[in-house]
Coordinates of N, CA and C in Angstrom, one line a residue:
A1 N -12.2 -29.6 -17.9 CA -11.2 -30.5 -17.3 C -10.2 -29.8 -16.4
E2 N -9.8 -28.6 -16.9 CA -8.8 -27.8 -16.1 C -9.5 -27.4 -14.8
V3 N -10.8 -27.0 -14.8 CA -11.5 -26.6 -13.6 C -11.6 -27.7 -12.7
M4 N -11.9 -28.9 -13.2 CA -12.0 -30.1 -12.3 C -10.7 -30.3 -11.6
E5 N -9.6 -30.2 -12.3 CA -8.3 -30.5 -11.7 C -7.9 -29.4 -10.7
T6 N -8.0 -28.2 -11.1 CA -7.4 -27.1 -10.3 C -8.4 -26.6 -9.2
E7 N -9.6 -26.3 -9.6 CA -10.5 -25.6 -8.7 C -11.3 -26.6 -7.9
L8 N -11.6 -27.8 -8.5 CA -12.4 -28.8 -7.8 C -11.6 -29.8 -7.1
Q9 N -10.3 -29.8 -7.4 CA -9.3 -30.8 -6.9 C -9.8 -32.2 -7.2
D10 N -10.2 -32.4 -8.4 CA -10.7 -33.8 -8.8 C -9.9 -34.3 -10.0
P11 N -8.6 -34.8 -9.8 CA -7.8 -35.2 -10.9 C -8.4 -36.4 -11.6
A12 N -9.1 -37.3 -10.9 CA -9.8 -38.4 -11.6 C -10.9 -37.9 -12.5
G13 N -11.6 -37.0 -12.1 CA -12.7 -36.4 -12.9 C -12.1 -35.7 -14.1
A14 N -11.0 -35.0 -13.9 CA -10.3 -34.2 -15.0 C -9.8 -35.2 -16.0
A15 N -9.2 -36.3 -15.5 CA -8.7 -37.3 -16.5 C -9.9 -37.9 -17.3
R16 N -11.0 -38.1 -16.7 CA -12.2 -38.6 -17.5 C -12.6 -37.6 -18.5
M17 N -12.6 -36.3 -18.1 CA -13.0 -35.2 -19.0 C -12.0 -35.1 -20.2
Y18 N -10.7 -35.2 -19.9 CA -9.7 -35.2 -21.0 C -9.9 -36.4 -21.9
G19 N -10.3 -37.6 -21.3 CA -10.6 -38.8 -22.1 C -11.7 -38.5 -23.1
E20 N -12.7 -37.8 -22.6 CA -13.9 -37.5 -23.5 C -13.4 -36.6 -24.6
I21 N -12.6 -35.6 -24.3 CA -12.1 -34.7 -25.3 C -11.3 -35.5 -26.4
V22 N -10.5 -36.4 -25.9 CA -9.7 -37.2 -26.8 C -10.6 -38.1 -27.7
E23 N -11.6 -38.7 -27.1 CA -12.5 -39.5 -27.9 C -13.2 -38.7 -28.9
L24 N -13.6 -37.4 -28.6 CA -14.4 -36.6 -29.6 C -13.5 -36.0 -30.6
T25 N -12.3 -35.6 -30.2 CA -11.4 -34.8 -31.1 C -10.1 -35.4 -31.5
G26 N -9.6 -36.3 -30.7 CA -8.3 -36.9 -30.9 C -7.2 -35.9 -30.6
D27 N -7.5 -34.9 -29.7 CA -6.5 -33.8 -29.4 C -5.3 -34.4 -28.7
R28 N -4.1 -34.1 -29.2 CA -2.9 -34.5 -28.6 C -2.6 -34.0 -27.2
V29 N -2.9 -32.7 -27.0 CA -2.7 -32.1 -25.7 C -3.6 -32.7 -24.7
A30 N -4.8 -32.9 -25.0 CA -5.8 -33.5 -24.1 C -5.3 -34.9 -23.7
L31 N -4.8 -35.7 -24.7 CA -4.3 -37.0 -24.4 C -3.1 -37.0 -23.4
R32 N -2.2 -36.0 -23.7 CA -1.1 -35.9 -22.8 C -1.5 -35.5 -21.4
E33 N -2.5 -34.6 -21.3 CA -3.0 -34.2 -20.0 C -3.6 -35.4 -19.3
Q34 N -4.4 -36.2 -20.0 CA -5.0 -37.4 -19.4 C -4.0 -38.3 -18.9
V35 N -2.9 -38.6 -19.7 CA -1.9 -39.5 -19.4 C -1.1 -38.9 -18.1
R36 N -0.9 -37.6 -18.1 CA -0.2 -37.0 -17.0 C -1.0 -37.3 -15.7
L37 N -2.3 -37.0 -15.7 CA -3.1 -37.2 -14.5 C -3.2 -38.7 -14.1
L38 N -3.3 -39.5 -15.1 CA -3.4 -41.0 -14.7 C -2.1 -41.5 -14.2
A39 N -1.0 -41.0 -14.8 CA 0.4 -41.4 -14.3 C 0.6 -41.0 -12.9
S40 N 0.0 -39.9 -12.5 CA 0.2 -39.4 -11.1 C -0.4 -40.4 -10.1
R41 N -1.3 -41.3 -10.5 CA -2.0 -42.2 -9.7 C -1.1 -43.5 -9.5
D42 N 0.1 -43.5 -10.1 CA 1.0 -44.6 -9.9 C 0.4 -46.0 -10.3
D43 N -0.4 -46.0 -11.3 CA -1.0 -47.3 -11.8 C -0.8 -47.3 -13.4
A44 N 0.3 -47.9 -13.8 CA 0.6 -47.9 -15.2 C -0.5 -48.5 -16.1
S45 N -1.3 -49.4 -15.5 CA -2.3 -50.0 -16.3 C -3.4 -49.0 -16.7
L46 N -3.6 -48.0 -15.9 CA -4.6 -46.9 -16.2 C -4.1 -46.1 -17.4
V47 N -2.8 -45.8 -17.4 CA -2.2 -45.1 -18.5 C -2.3 -45.9 -19.8
R48 N -1.9 -47.1 -19.7 CA -1.9 -48.0 -20.9 C -3.3 -48.1 -21.5
R49 N -4.2 -48.3 -20.6 CA -5.6 -48.5 -21.0 C -6.1 -47.3 -21.7
A50 N -5.8 -46.1 -21.1 CA -6.3 -44.8 -21.7 C -5.7 -44.6 -23.1
I51 N -4.4 -44.9 -23.3 CA -3.8 -44.7 -24.6 C -4.3 -45.8 -25.6
D52 N -4.5 -47.0 -25.2 CA -5.0 -48.1 -26.0 C -6.4 -47.7 -26.5
E53 N -7.2 -47.2 -25.6 CA -8.6 -46.8 -25.9 C -8.6 -45.6 -26.9
A54 N -7.7 -44.7 -26.7 CA -7.6 -43.6 -27.7 C -7.2 -44.1 -29.1
I55 N -6.3 -45.1 -29.1 CA -6.0 -45.7 -30.4 C -7.2 -46.3 -31.1
Q56 N -7.9 -47.1 -30.3 CA -9.0 -47.9 -30.8 C -10.2 -47.0 -31.2
R57 N -10.4 -46.0 -30.4 CA -11.6 -45.1 -30.6 C -11.4 -44.0 -31.6
A58 N -10.2 -43.8 -32.0 CA -9.9 -42.7 -32.9 C -10.8 -42.6 -34.1
R59 N -11.3 -41.5 -34.4 CA -12.2 -41.3 -35.5 C -11.6 -41.0 -36.8
T60 N -10.3 -40.5 -36.7 CA -9.6 -40.2 -38.0 C -8.2 -40.8 -37.9
G61 N -7.6 -40.9 -39.1 CA -6.2 -41.4 -39.1 C -5.3 -40.5 -38.3
R62 N -5.5 -39.2 -38.4 CA -4.6 -38.3 -37.6 C -4.8 -38.5 -36.1
A63 N -6.0 -38.7 -35.7 CA -6.2 -39.0 -34.2 C -5.6 -40.3 -33.8
R64 N -5.7 -41.3 -34.6 CA -5.1 -42.6 -34.3 C -3.5 -42.4 -34.3
A65 N -3.0 -41.7 -35.3 CA -1.6 -41.4 -35.3 C -1.1 -40.7 -34.1
T66 N -1.9 -39.7 -33.6 CA -1.5 -39.0 -32.4 C -1.5 -39.9 -31.2
A67 N -2.5 -40.8 -31.1 CA -2.5 -41.7 -30.0 C -1.3 -42.7 -30.0
L68 N -1.0 -43.2 -31.2 CA 0.1 -44.1 -31.4 C 1.4 -43.3 -31.1
L69 N 1.5 -42.1 -31.5 CA 2.7 -41.3 -31.1 C 2.9 -41.2 -29.6
T70 N 1.8 -40.9 -28.9 CA 1.8 -40.8 -27.5 C 2.3 -42.1 -26.8
R71 N 1.7 -43.2 -27.3 CA 2.2 -44.5 -26.8 C 3.6 -44.8 -27.1
G72 N 4.1 -44.4 -28.3 CA 5.5 -44.6 -28.7 C 6.4 -43.8 -27.8
E73 N 6.0 -42.6 -27.5 CA 6.8 -41.7 -26.6 C 6.9 -42.3 -25.2
R74 N 5.8 -42.9 -24.7 CA 5.8 -43.6 -23.4 C 6.8 -44.8 -23.5
W75 N 6.7 -45.6 -24.6 CA 7.6 -46.7 -24.7 C 9.0 -46.2 -24.7
L76 N 9.3 -45.2 -25.5 CA 10.7 -44.6 -25.6 C 11.2 -44.2 -24.2
H77 N 10.3 -43.5 -23.5 CA 10.7 -43.1 -22.1 C 11.0 -44.3 -21.2
M78 N 10.3 -45.4 -21.4 CA 10.6 -46.6 -20.6 C 11.7 -47.4 -21.1
G79 N 12.4 -47.0 -22.2 CA 13.5 -47.7 -22.8 C 13.1 -48.9 -23.6
E80 N 11.8 -49.0 -24.0 CA 11.3 -50.1 -24.8 C 11.3 -49.7 -26.3
L81 N 12.6 -49.7 -26.8 CA 12.8 -49.1 -28.2 C 12.0 -49.9 -29.3
Q82 N 11.9 -51.2 -29.2 CA 11.2 -51.9 -30.3 C 9.8 -51.6 -30.3
N83 N 9.1 -51.6 -29.1 CA 7.7 -51.2 -29.0 C 7.5 -49.8 -29.5
A84 N 8.4 -48.9 -29.1 CA 8.3 -47.5 -29.5 C 8.4 -47.4 -31.1
R85 N 9.3 -48.1 -31.6 CA 9.5 -48.1 -33.1 C 8.3 -48.5 -33.8
V86 N 7.6 -49.6 -33.3 CA 6.4 -50.1 -34.0 C 5.3 -49.0 -34.0
D87 N 5.2 -48.3 -32.8 CA 4.2 -47.3 -32.8 C 4.5 -46.0 -33.6
F88 N 5.8 -45.6 -33.6 CA 6.2 -44.5 -34.4 C 6.0 -44.8 -35.9
E89 N 6.4 -46.0 -36.3 CA 6.2 -46.4 -37.7 C 4.7 -46.4 -38.1
A90 N 3.9 -46.9 -37.2 CA 2.4 -46.9 -37.5 C 1.9 -45.5 -37.6
A91 N 2.3 -44.6 -36.7 CA 1.9 -43.2 -36.7 C 2.3 -42.5 -38.0
E92 N 3.5 -42.8 -38.4 CA 4.1 -42.1 -39.6 C 3.4 -42.7 -40.8
A93 N 3.0 -44.0 -40.8 CA 2.3 -44.5 -42.0 C 0.9 -43.9 -42.1
L94 N 0.3 -43.6 -41.0 CA -1.0 -42.9 -41.1 C -0.9 -41.5 -41.5
V95 N 0.1 -40.8 -41.0 CA 0.3 -39.4 -41.4 C 1.8 -39.2 -41.8
P96 N 2.0 -39.5 -43.1 CA 3.4 -39.4 -43.6 C 4.0 -38.0 -43.3
G97 N 5.3 -38.1 -42.9 CA 6.0 -36.8 -42.5 C 5.7 -36.3 -41.2
M98 N 5.0 -37.0 -40.3 CA 4.6 -36.6 -39.0 C 5.9 -36.4 -38.2
V99 N 6.3 -35.2 -38.0 CA 7.6 -34.8 -37.4 C 7.9 -35.5 -36.1
P100 N 7.0 -35.5 -35.1 CA 7.4 -36.2 -33.8 C 7.5 -37.7 -34.0
A101 N 6.8 -38.3 -34.9 CA 7.0 -39.7 -35.1 C 8.3 -40.0 -35.8
L102 N 8.7 -39.2 -36.7 CA 10.0 -39.3 -37.4 C 11.2 -39.1 -36.4
S103 N 11.1 -38.1 -35.5 CA 12.2 -37.8 -34.6 C 12.2 -38.9 -33.5
G104 N 11.0 -39.4 -33.1 CA 11.0 -40.6 -32.2 C 11.6 -41.8 -32.8
L105 N 11.3 -42.0 -34.0 CA 11.8 -43.2 -34.8 C 13.3 -43.1 -34.9
L106 N 13.8 -41.9 -35.1 CA 15.3 -41.7 -35.2 C 16.0 -42.2 -34.0
L107 N 15.4 -42.1 -32.8 CA 16.0 -42.5 -31.6 C 15.9 -44.0 -31.4
C108 N 15.1 -44.7 -32.2 CA 14.9 -46.1 -32.1 C 15.7 -47.0 -33.1
V109 N 16.3 -46.4 -34.1 CA 17.0 -47.2 -35.1 C 18.5 -47.0 -34.9
E110 N 19.2 -47.9 -35.7 CA 20.7 -47.8 -35.6 C 21.3 -48.0 -37.0
G111 N 22.6 -47.8 -37.0 CA 23.3 -48.0 -38.3 C 22.9 -47.2 -39.5
E112 N 22.9 -47.9 -40.6 CA 22.5 -47.3 -41.9 C 21.1 -46.7 -41.8
E113 N 20.2 -47.4 -41.1 CA 18.8 -46.9 -41.0 C 18.8 -45.6 -40.3
R114 N 19.6 -45.3 -39.3 CA 19.7 -44.1 -38.6 C 20.2 -43.0 -39.6
F115 N 21.2 -43.2 -40.4 CA 21.6 -42.3 -41.4 C 20.5 -41.9 -42.4
S116 N 19.8 -42.9 -42.9 CA 18.7 -42.7 -43.8 C 17.6 -41.9 -43.2
L117 N 17.2 -42.3 -42.0 CA 16.1 -41.6 -41.4 C 16.5 -40.2 -41.0
A118 N 17.7 -39.9 -40.6 CA 18.2 -38.6 -40.3 C 18.1 -37.7 -41.6
S119 N 18.5 -38.3 -42.7 CA 18.4 -37.5 -43.9 C 17.0 -37.2 -44.3
R120 N 16.1 -38.2 -44.1 CA 14.7 -37.9 -44.4 C 14.1 -36.9 -43.4
L121 N 14.4 -37.0 -42.2 CA 13.9 -36.0 -41.2 C 14.4 -34.6 -41.5
R122 N 15.7 -34.5 -42.0 CA 16.2 -33.2 -42.3 C 15.4 -32.6 -43.5
T123 N 15.1 -33.5 -44.5 CA 14.3 -33.0 -45.6 C 13.0 -32.5 -45.2
V124 N 12.3 -33.3 -44.4 CA 11.0 -32.9 -43.9 C 11.1 -31.6 -43.1
L125 N 12.0 -31.4 -42.2 CA 12.2 -30.2 -41.4 C 12.5 -29.0 -42.3
A126 N 13.4 -29.2 -43.3 CA 13.7 -28.1 -44.1 C 12.5 -27.6 -44.9
G127 N 11.6 -28.5 -45.2 CA 10.4 -28.1 -45.9 C 9.3 -27.4 -45.1
L128 N 9.5 -27.4 -43.8 CA 8.5 -26.8 -42.9 C 8.8 -25.3 -42.6
H129 N 7.8 -24.5 -42.4 CA 8.0 -23.2 -42.0 C 8.5 -23.1 -40.5
R130 N 9.3 -22.1 -40.3 CA 9.8 -22.0 -38.9 C 8.6 -21.7 -38.0
R131 N 8.7 -22.2 -36.8 CA 7.7 -22.0 -35.7 C 6.5 -23.0 -35.9
T132 N 6.7 -24.0 -36.9 CA 5.7 -25.1 -37.0 C 5.8 -25.9 -35.7
P133 N 4.6 -26.3 -35.2 CA 4.6 -27.1 -33.9 C 5.5 -28.3 -34.1
D134 N 6.3 -28.6 -33.1 CA 7.1 -29.8 -33.0 C 8.4 -29.7 -33.8
R135 N 8.6 -28.7 -34.6 CA 9.8 -28.5 -35.4 C 11.0 -28.3 -34.6
A136 N 11.0 -27.4 -33.6 CA 12.2 -27.1 -32.8 C 12.6 -28.3 -32.0
E137 N 11.7 -29.1 -31.4 CA 12.1 -30.3 -30.7 C 12.7 -31.3 -31.6
A138 N 12.1 -31.5 -32.8 CA 12.7 -32.5 -33.7 C 14.1 -32.0 -34.2
L139 N 14.3 -30.7 -34.4 CA 15.6 -30.2 -34.7 C 16.6 -30.5 -33.6
R140 N 16.2 -30.4 -32.4 CA 17.1 -30.8 -31.3 C 17.5 -32.2 -31.3
V141 N 16.5 -33.1 -31.5 CA 16.8 -34.5 -31.6 C 17.7 -34.8 -32.8
L142 N 17.5 -34.2 -33.9 CA 18.3 -34.4 -35.1 C 19.7 -33.9 -34.8
A143 N 19.9 -32.8 -34.2 CA 21.2 -32.2 -33.9 C 22.0 -33.1 -33.0
R144 N 21.3 -33.5 -31.9 CA 22.0 -34.4 -30.9 C 22.4 -35.7 -31.5
T145 N 21.5 -36.3 -32.3 CA 21.8 -37.6 -33.0 C 22.9 -37.4 -34.0
A146 N 22.9 -36.3 -34.8 CA 24.0 -36.0 -35.7 C 25.3 -35.9 -35.0
E147 N 25.4 -35.3 -33.9 CA 26.6 -35.1 -33.1 C 27.1 -36.4 -32.5
E148 N 26.2 -37.0 -31.7 CA 26.6 -38.1 -30.9 C 26.6 -39.5 -31.5
Q149 N 25.7 -39.8 -32.4 CA 25.7 -41.1 -33.0 C 26.2 -41.1 -34.5
L150 N 25.8 -40.1 -35.2 CA 26.2 -40.1 -36.6 C 27.6 -39.5 -36.9
R151 N 28.0 -38.6 -35.9 CA 29.3 -37.9 -36.1 C 29.3 -37.1 -37.4
D152 N 28.1 -36.5 -37.7 CA 28.0 -35.7 -38.9 C 27.9 -34.2 -38.4
S153 N 29.1 -33.5 -38.4 CA 29.1 -32.2 -37.9 C 28.3 -31.2 -38.8
Q154 N 28.3 -31.5 -40.1 CA 27.6 -30.6 -41.0 C 26.1 -30.6 -40.7
L155 N 25.5 -31.8 -40.6 CA 24.1 -31.9 -40.3 C 23.8 -31.3 -38.9
A156 N 24.7 -31.6 -37.9 CA 24.5 -31.1 -36.6 C 24.5 -29.5 -36.6
Q157 N 25.4 -29.0 -37.4 CA 25.5 -27.5 -37.4 C 24.2 -26.9 -38.1
W158 N 23.7 -27.6 -39.1 CA 22.5 -27.1 -39.8 C 21.3 -27.1 -38.8
A159 N 21.2 -28.3 -38.1 CA 20.1 -28.4 -37.1 C 20.2 -27.4 -36.0
W160 N 21.4 -27.3 -35.4 CA 21.5 -26.3 -34.3 C 21.3 -24.9 -34.8
S161 N 21.7 -24.5 -36.0 CA 21.4 -23.2 -36.5 C 19.9 -23.0 -36.7
E162 N 19.2 -24.0 -37.1 CA 17.8 -23.9 -37.2 C 17.1 -23.8 -35.8
V163 N 17.6 -24.5 -34.8 CA 17.1 -24.4 -33.5 C 17.3 -23.0 -33.0
L164 N 18.4 -22.4 -33.3 CA 18.7 -21.0 -32.9 C 17.7 -20.0 -33.6
A165 N 17.5 -20.3 -34.9 CA 16.5 -19.5 -35.6 C 15.1 -19.6 -35.0
E166 N 14.8 -20.8 -34.6 CA 13.4 -21.0 -34.0 C 13.4 -20.4 -32.6
N167 N 14.5 -20.4 -31.9 CA 14.5 -20.0 -30.5 C 15.8 -19.2 -30.2
P168 N 15.9 -17.9 -30.5 CA 17.2 -17.2 -30.4 C 17.7 -17.2 -28.9
E169 N 16.9 -17.6 -27.9 CA 17.4 -17.6 -26.6 C 18.0 -19.0 -26.2
S170 N 18.1 -19.9 -27.1 CA 18.5 -21.3 -26.8 C 20.0 -21.3 -26.5
E171 N 20.3 -21.5 -25.2 CA 21.7 -21.5 -24.8 C 22.4 -22.8 -25.4
Q172 N 21.7 -23.9 -25.4 CA 22.2 -25.2 -25.9 C 22.7 -25.0 -27.4
A173 N 21.8 -24.4 -28.2 CA 22.2 -24.2 -29.6 C 23.4 -23.2 -29.7
R174 N 23.4 -22.2 -28.9 CA 24.5 -21.2 -29.0 C 25.8 -21.9 -28.6
E175 N 25.8 -22.8 -27.6 CA 27.0 -23.5 -27.2 C 27.5 -24.4 -28.3
R176 N 26.6 -25.1 -29.0 CA 26.9 -26.1 -30.0 C 27.5 -25.4 -31.2
L177 N 27.1 -24.2 -31.5 CA 27.5 -23.5 -32.7 C 28.8 -22.7 -32.3

């Protein structure tokens, strides 16, 4: 797929190849690459169809959860919080404790639900080893949410200190601490 895109200058062919990889493996990176290539064609229906197909054709619960996560992230990016929430909840139901789904969900809820979900995300993150994929980004989401919406300086400080432990060069974490 990479060769098709870079050396053969065939982004449509590369998108098809990534689609095949997604169908066979459910690979999250391949789905993101497919979505990136399709999005560059300025036809949102192509992107939507590719993600919907990935959800429908997923061979495992984890692959389906990954595709739902990707669609939820797209909804979130477009400001469609209710649609994003549905997909994040479905992904997390398939793979309980799925960190990107929980952090996405945190951005979709309000009030007491946000407090409860922030606490749950903190517990999940505290139980993960440092350098676990998606942990650092989820910590950033948690830290910003704790500061800006929850006004919980203790939770924010914990999350930013963990971001710094994950990435000692993080200027944002240094500034916040």
